[in-house]
Amino acid sequence: MSGKQGKAVIVGAGVFGATAALELRARHWEVMLADPGPVPHPMAASTDISKVVRLAYGSDETYTQLMEEALPIWREWNRRWPEPLFHETGVLTLTKTPMAPGTFEYESYRILESRGHRPLQLTPADIRKRFPGWKARTYVDGFYQSEGGYAESARVVAWLAELARAMRVAVRPETKMAGLVERSGRVTGIQTREGERIAADSVIVATGAWTPKLLPYLAGSLKPTAHPLYHFRPPNKRLYCETMFPVFTADISRTGWYGFPLNRDGIVKIGNHGTGRELDPDEPRQREPEEEASLRRFLEETFPTLAPLPIAEKRICFYCDTRDEHFWIDRDPQRQGLVVAAGDSGHGFKFAPVLGRIIADAVEDRPSPLRHRFRWRSEVHPPCGQEESRYHG
Ligand SMILES: Cc1cc2nc3c(=O)[nH]c(=O)nc-3n(C[C@H](O)[C@H](O)[C@H](O)COP(=O)(O)OP(=O)(O)OC[C@H]3O[C@@H](n4cnc5c(N)ncnc54)[C@H](O)[C@@H]3O)c2cc1C
């Protein structure tokens, strides 16, 4: 393994860690990618059947612009995969009230249009005709954006790890970091749970929701929150195919609800992009009856034929929340040789094609337009969530 730039040890093989490994290797670093599990780890946030890939970010043009860079790469990856893992179903963004200035839907529509995209505004009659699974009397306005859709995230991470191996990244499963090795204010490596010391010129901690456990001095800035996901197996498959039931958000900034069409295994997935509940990611991931009651209320008012079905599976998955909901990708100002790449705040996966570059720029201390947004910012207090699609109620 040649490493002209030195040796980078990346802790955590979710999408942040795996993309960083590829980019650093391409920049001639010697790279190790370590994770306690198999890769992908079943408990990682990235390990799921699907993640939304959307351009719409309300009035926050920076993320839309970043997605404009990521989308062609998603399509290019699709061409490289034996079968597509990015499904460009388009994204349906509906609301219960007419779109008004200041709302996520209106501002997303405005920004998309101003940037040359072609979001298609929908009337209740359009909604009824094109998307018959929806209760058109409840949802009266919104738009369909043909770019975007969903990525099969666990399979994408598995492919990234495979590619990393092919590029001679040392992918090390069953390797759990227990602590940093430090000398005179400089991080010189990591120590594993088994007591092994692994030396590095640069350590990149990309451990998602586990980050504040590993680096407790970040507990004031990064917080693990648990979010439920539900799977259904509808018998009427046609109604939930991607043309009639594309990836959607349902009044999302006021309800949190979003979901996915029938996938290759006959599953329709529904999630809630809300505040979640604070929980240790190593604690048992228990179901909350109130979360299910809220899901049933949503289904009854939105998808009449989905509402009576049993839940085929429920998963709990963890965000690593920052106070402002922007990612946290920067060099530790107190510890030379350490970069933290975490703080996904529940919306990081769609940026997979560009994340590695952002993280590698931080490792190499290169200027980049996003360095400021994702900077080390312990001063941000109290919480001030700025991800406009998220339900903060
Ligand atoms: C319910 C839910 C829905 C989401 N929906 C979307 C969506 O629709 N669209 C979207 O763009 N994003 C979405 N996200 C966000 C997305 O999943 C995350 O942004 C992304 O997966 C975070 O990746 P990560 O690499 O930071 O963390 P993870 O994928 O969690 O990876 C962290 C890794 O660190 C490892 N690790 C932990 N401790 C150690 C240790 N001590 N030593 C070594 N390794 C360790 C873990 O095993 C794990 O593999 C969603 C997240 C959740 C939870």
PDB file of C-alpha atoms and ligand atoms in Angstrom, residues 10-18 34-48 50-54 57 67 149-150 153 157 175-179 190 206-211 214 225-229 258 260 269 271-273 282 315-320 327 341-352 355, ligand 1:
ATOM      1  CA  ILE A  10     -10.696   6.188   9.269  1.00  0.00           C
ATOM      2  CA  VAL A  11     -12.816   5.074  12.186  1.00  0.00           C
ATOM      3  CA  GLY A  12     -16.319   4.044  11.088  1.00  0.00           C
ATOM      4  CA  ALA A  13     -17.298   2.538   7.729  1.00  0.00           C
ATOM      5  CA  GLY A  14     -20.676   4.170   7.137  1.00  0.00           C
ATOM      6  CA  VAL A  15     -21.128   6.429   4.132  1.00  0.00           C
ATOM      7  CA  PHE A  16     -18.988   9.245   5.615  1.00  0.00           C
ATOM      8  CA  GLY A  17     -16.066   6.889   6.353  1.00  0.00           C
ATOM      9  CA  ALA A  18     -16.294   4.832   3.150  1.00  0.00           C
ATOM     10  CA  ALA A  34     -12.000   0.320  10.565  1.00  0.00           C
ATOM     11  CA  ASP A  35     -15.400  -0.711  11.885  1.00  0.00           C
ATOM     12  CA  PRO A  36     -16.501  -2.980  14.760  1.00  0.00           C
ATOM     13  CA  GLY A  37     -18.968  -4.864  12.614  1.00  0.00           C
ATOM     14  CA  PRO A  38     -19.038  -6.492   9.305  1.00  0.00           C
ATOM     15  CA  VAL A  39     -19.055  -3.779   6.636  1.00  0.00           C
ATOM     16  CA  PRO A  40     -21.703  -2.480   6.210  1.00  0.00           C
ATOM     17  CA  HIS A  41     -22.509  -2.691   9.930  1.00  0.00           C
ATOM     18  CA  PRO A  42     -26.173  -3.677  10.508  1.00  0.00           C
ATOM     19  CA  MET A  43     -26.584  -0.967  13.180  1.00  0.00           C
ATOM     20  CA  ALA A  44     -25.122   1.896  11.101  1.00  0.00           C
ATOM     21  CA  ALA A  45     -27.431   4.682   9.939  1.00  0.00           C
ATOM     22  CA  SER A  46     -26.222   4.096   6.378  1.00  0.00           C
ATOM     23  CA  THR A  47     -27.296   0.436   6.454  1.00  0.00           C
ATOM     24  CA  ASP A  48     -30.878   0.605   5.295  1.00  0.00           C
ATOM     25  CA  SER A  50     -33.314   3.152   0.991  1.00  0.00           C
ATOM     26  CA  LYS A  51     -32.556   6.857   1.466  1.00  0.00           C
ATOM     27  CA  VAL A  52     -34.191   9.814  -0.214  1.00  0.00           C
ATOM     28  CA  VAL A  53     -32.082  11.643  -2.805  1.00  0.00           C
ATOM     29  CA  ARG A  54     -33.705  15.057  -3.305  1.00  0.00           C
ATOM     30  CA  TYR A  57     -33.928  22.049   0.444  1.00  0.00           C
ATOM     31  CA  MET A  67     -27.030  18.045  -4.841  1.00  0.00           C
ATOM     32  CA  GLY A 149     -35.488   9.514  -6.073  1.00  0.00           C
ATOM     33  CA  TYR A 150     -33.877   7.021  -3.730  1.00  0.00           C
ATOM     34  CA  SER A 153     -28.063   2.707   0.818  1.00  0.00           C
ATOM     35  CA  VAL A 157     -22.000   1.224   1.101  1.00  0.00           C
ATOM     36  CA  THR A 175     -12.006  -3.345  14.732  1.00  0.00           C
ATOM     37  CA  LYS A 176     -13.500  -1.099  17.388  1.00  0.00           C
ATOM     38  CA  MET A 177     -11.730   2.072  18.430  1.00  0.00           C
ATOM     39  CA  ALA A 178     -11.571   2.372  22.218  1.00  0.00           C
ATOM     40  CA  GLY A 179      -9.634   5.657  22.345  1.00  0.00           C
ATOM     41  CA  ILE A 190      -5.984   4.897  17.778  1.00  0.00           C
ATOM     42  CA  ALA A 206     -16.606   9.049  11.191  1.00  0.00           C
ATOM     43  CA  THR A 207     -18.665   7.156  13.711  1.00  0.00           C
ATOM     44  CA  GLY A 208     -22.076   8.784  13.211  1.00  0.00           C
ATOM     45  CA  ALA A 209     -24.289   8.584  16.309  1.00  0.00           C
ATOM     46  CA  TRP A 210     -21.472   6.947  18.327  1.00  0.00           C
ATOM     47  CA  THR A 211     -19.221  10.008  17.962  1.00  0.00           C
ATOM     48  CA  LEU A 214     -16.111   8.105  21.597  1.00  0.00           C
ATOM     49  CA  THR A 225     -31.441  10.732  18.247  1.00  0.00           C
ATOM     50  CA  ALA A 226     -33.557   7.676  17.421  1.00  0.00           C
ATOM     51  CA  HIS A 227     -36.045   7.645  14.543  1.00  0.00           C
ATOM     52  CA  PRO A 228     -38.503   4.922  13.528  1.00  0.00           C
ATOM     53  CA  LEU A 229     -38.958   3.448  10.047  1.00  0.00           C
ATOM     54  CA  TYR A 258     -41.930  10.871   3.916  1.00  0.00           C
ATOM     55  CA  PHE A 260     -40.701   5.341  -0.779  1.00  0.00           C
ATOM     56  CA  LYS A 269     -41.154   2.227   3.510  1.00  0.00           C
ATOM     57  CA  GLY A 271     -40.287   7.351   7.851  1.00  0.00           C
ATOM     58  CA  ASN A 272     -40.563  10.469   9.960  1.00  0.00           C
ATOM     59  CA  HIS A 273     -37.978  13.246   9.715  1.00  0.00           C
ATOM     60  CA  ASP A 282     -25.977   0.911  22.084  1.00  0.00           C
ATOM     61  CA  ARG A 315     -36.524  -0.377  12.525  1.00  0.00           C
ATOM     62  CA  ILE A 316     -35.009   2.280  14.762  1.00  0.00           C
ATOM     63  CA  CYS A 317     -32.168   4.205  13.204  1.00  0.00           C
ATOM     64  CA  PHE A 318     -29.923   6.977  14.613  1.00  0.00           C
ATOM     65  CA  TYR A 319     -29.179  10.489  13.461  1.00  0.00           C
ATOM     66  CA  CYS A 320     -26.073  12.246  14.801  1.00  0.00           C
ATOM     67  CA  PHE A 327     -22.791  18.397   9.128  1.00  0.00           C
ATOM     68  CA  ALA A 341     -16.619  13.758  10.003  1.00  0.00           C
ATOM     69  CA  ALA A 342     -20.021  13.281  11.593  1.00  0.00           C
ATOM     70  CA  GLY A 343     -23.149  15.283  12.505  1.00  0.00           C
ATOM     71  CA  ASP A 344     -25.205  14.008   9.588  1.00  0.00           C
ATOM     72  CA  SER A 345     -28.426  15.260  11.241  1.00  0.00           C
ATOM     73  CA  GLY A 346     -30.499  12.761   9.285  1.00  0.00           C
ATOM     74  CA  HIS A 347     -29.874  14.091   5.789  1.00  0.00           C
ATOM     75  CA  GLY A 348     -26.363  13.066   4.741  1.00  0.00           C
ATOM     76  CA  PHE A 349     -26.686  10.009   2.555  1.00  0.00           C
ATOM     77  CA  LYS A 350     -27.834  11.748  -0.626  1.00  0.00           C
ATOM     78  CA  PHE A 351     -24.498  13.611  -0.679  1.00  0.00           C
ATOM     79  CA  ALA A 352     -22.464  10.366  -0.860  1.00  0.00           C
ATOM     80  CA  LEU A 355     -18.859  13.728   0.869  1.00  0.00           C
TER      81      LEU A 355
HETATM   82  C1  LIG B   1     -34.092   6.811  10.013  1.00  0.00           C
HETATM   83  C2  LIG B   1     -33.125   7.526   9.128  1.00  0.00           C
HETATM   84  C3  LIG B   1     -33.532   7.953   7.890  1.00  0.00           C
HETATM   85  C4  LIG B   1     -32.651   8.667   7.060  1.00  0.00           C
HETATM   86  N1  LIG B   1     -33.076   9.041   5.829  1.00  0.00           N
HETATM   87  C5  LIG B   1     -32.227   9.688   4.997  1.00  0.00           C
HETATM   88  C6  LIG B   1     -32.638  10.029   3.692  1.00  0.00           C
HETATM   89  O1  LIG B   1     -33.758   9.683   3.290  1.00  0.00           O
HETATM   90  N2  LIG B   1     -31.763  10.717   2.884  1.00  0.00           N
HETATM   91  C7  LIG B   1     -30.528  11.059   3.312  1.00  0.00           C
HETATM   92  O2  LIG B   1     -29.804  11.707   2.564  1.00  0.00           O
HETATM   93  N3  LIG B   1     -30.104  10.736   4.558  1.00  0.00           N
HETATM   94  C8  LIG B   1     -30.923  10.060   5.398  1.00  0.00           C
HETATM   95  N4  LIG B   1     -30.519   9.695   6.648  1.00  0.00           N
HETATM   96  C9  LIG B   1     -29.203  10.106   7.084  1.00  0.00           C
HETATM   97  C10 LIG B   1     -28.117   9.133   6.647  1.00  0.00           C
HETATM   98  O3  LIG B   1     -28.485   7.834   6.950  1.00  0.00           O
HETATM   99  C11 LIG B   1     -26.849   9.544   7.351  1.00  0.00           C
HETATM  100  O4  LIG B   1     -26.553  10.884   7.010  1.00  0.00           O
HETATM  101  C12 LIG B   1     -25.643   8.684   7.020  1.00  0.00           C
HETATM  102  O5  LIG B   1     -25.988   7.339   6.878  1.00  0.00           O
HETATM  103  C13 LIG B   1     -24.623   8.882   8.125  1.00  0.00           C
HETATM  104  O6  LIG B   1     -23.493   8.132   7.815  1.00  0.00           O
HETATM  105  P1  LIG B   1     -22.281   8.030   8.842  1.00  0.00           P
HETATM  106  O7  LIG B   1     -21.206   7.353   8.113  1.00  0.00           O
HETATM  107  O8  LIG B   1     -22.040   9.354   9.468  1.00  0.00           O
HETATM  108  O9  LIG B   1     -22.852   7.123  10.051  1.00  0.00           O
HETATM  109  P2  LIG B   1     -23.153   5.558  10.116  1.00  0.00           P
HETATM  110  O10 LIG B   1     -23.697   5.063   8.848  1.00  0.00           O
HETATM  111  O11 LIG B   1     -23.961   5.322  11.351  1.00  0.00           O
HETATM  112  O12 LIG B   1     -21.730   4.902  10.286  1.00  0.00           O
HETATM  113  C14 LIG B   1     -20.990   5.013  11.474  1.00  0.00           C
HETATM  114  C15 LIG B   1     -20.111   3.784  11.573  1.00  0.00           C
HETATM  115  O13 LIG B   1     -19.242   3.960  12.690  1.00  0.00           O
HETATM  116  C16 LIG B   1     -19.028   2.685  13.260  1.00  0.00           C
HETATM  117  N5  LIG B   1     -18.517   2.817  14.618  1.00  0.00           N
HETATM  118  C17 LIG B   1     -19.201   3.137  15.735  1.00  0.00           C
HETATM  119  N6  LIG B   1     -18.406   3.106  16.799  1.00  0.00           N
HETATM  120  C18 LIG B   1     -17.176   2.746  16.348  1.00  0.00           C
HETATM  121  C19 LIG B   1     -15.923   2.523  16.992  1.00  0.00           C
HETATM  122  N7  LIG B   1     -15.765   2.650  18.319  1.00  0.00           N
HETATM  123  N8  LIG B   1     -14.858   2.164  16.224  1.00  0.00           N
HETATM  124  C20 LIG B   1     -14.994   1.992  14.862  1.00  0.00           C
HETATM  125  N9  LIG B   1     -16.162   2.222  14.226  1.00  0.00           N
HETATM  126  C21 LIG B   1     -17.232   2.570  14.964  1.00  0.00           C
HETATM  127  C22 LIG B   1     -20.409   2.036  13.182  1.00  0.00           C
HETATM  128  O14 LIG B   1     -20.336   0.620  13.307  1.00  0.00           O
HETATM  129  C23 LIG B   1     -20.890   2.499  11.815  1.00  0.00           C
HETATM  130  O15 LIG B   1     -20.614   1.547  10.816  1.00  0.00           O
HETATM  131  C24 LIG B   1     -31.358   8.967   7.499  1.00  0.00           C
HETATM  132  C25 LIG B   1     -30.927   8.515   8.753  1.00  0.00           C
HETATM  133  C26 LIG B   1     -31.790   7.784   9.539  1.00  0.00           C
HETATM  134  C27 LIG B   1     -31.310   7.282  10.872  1.00  0.00           C
END
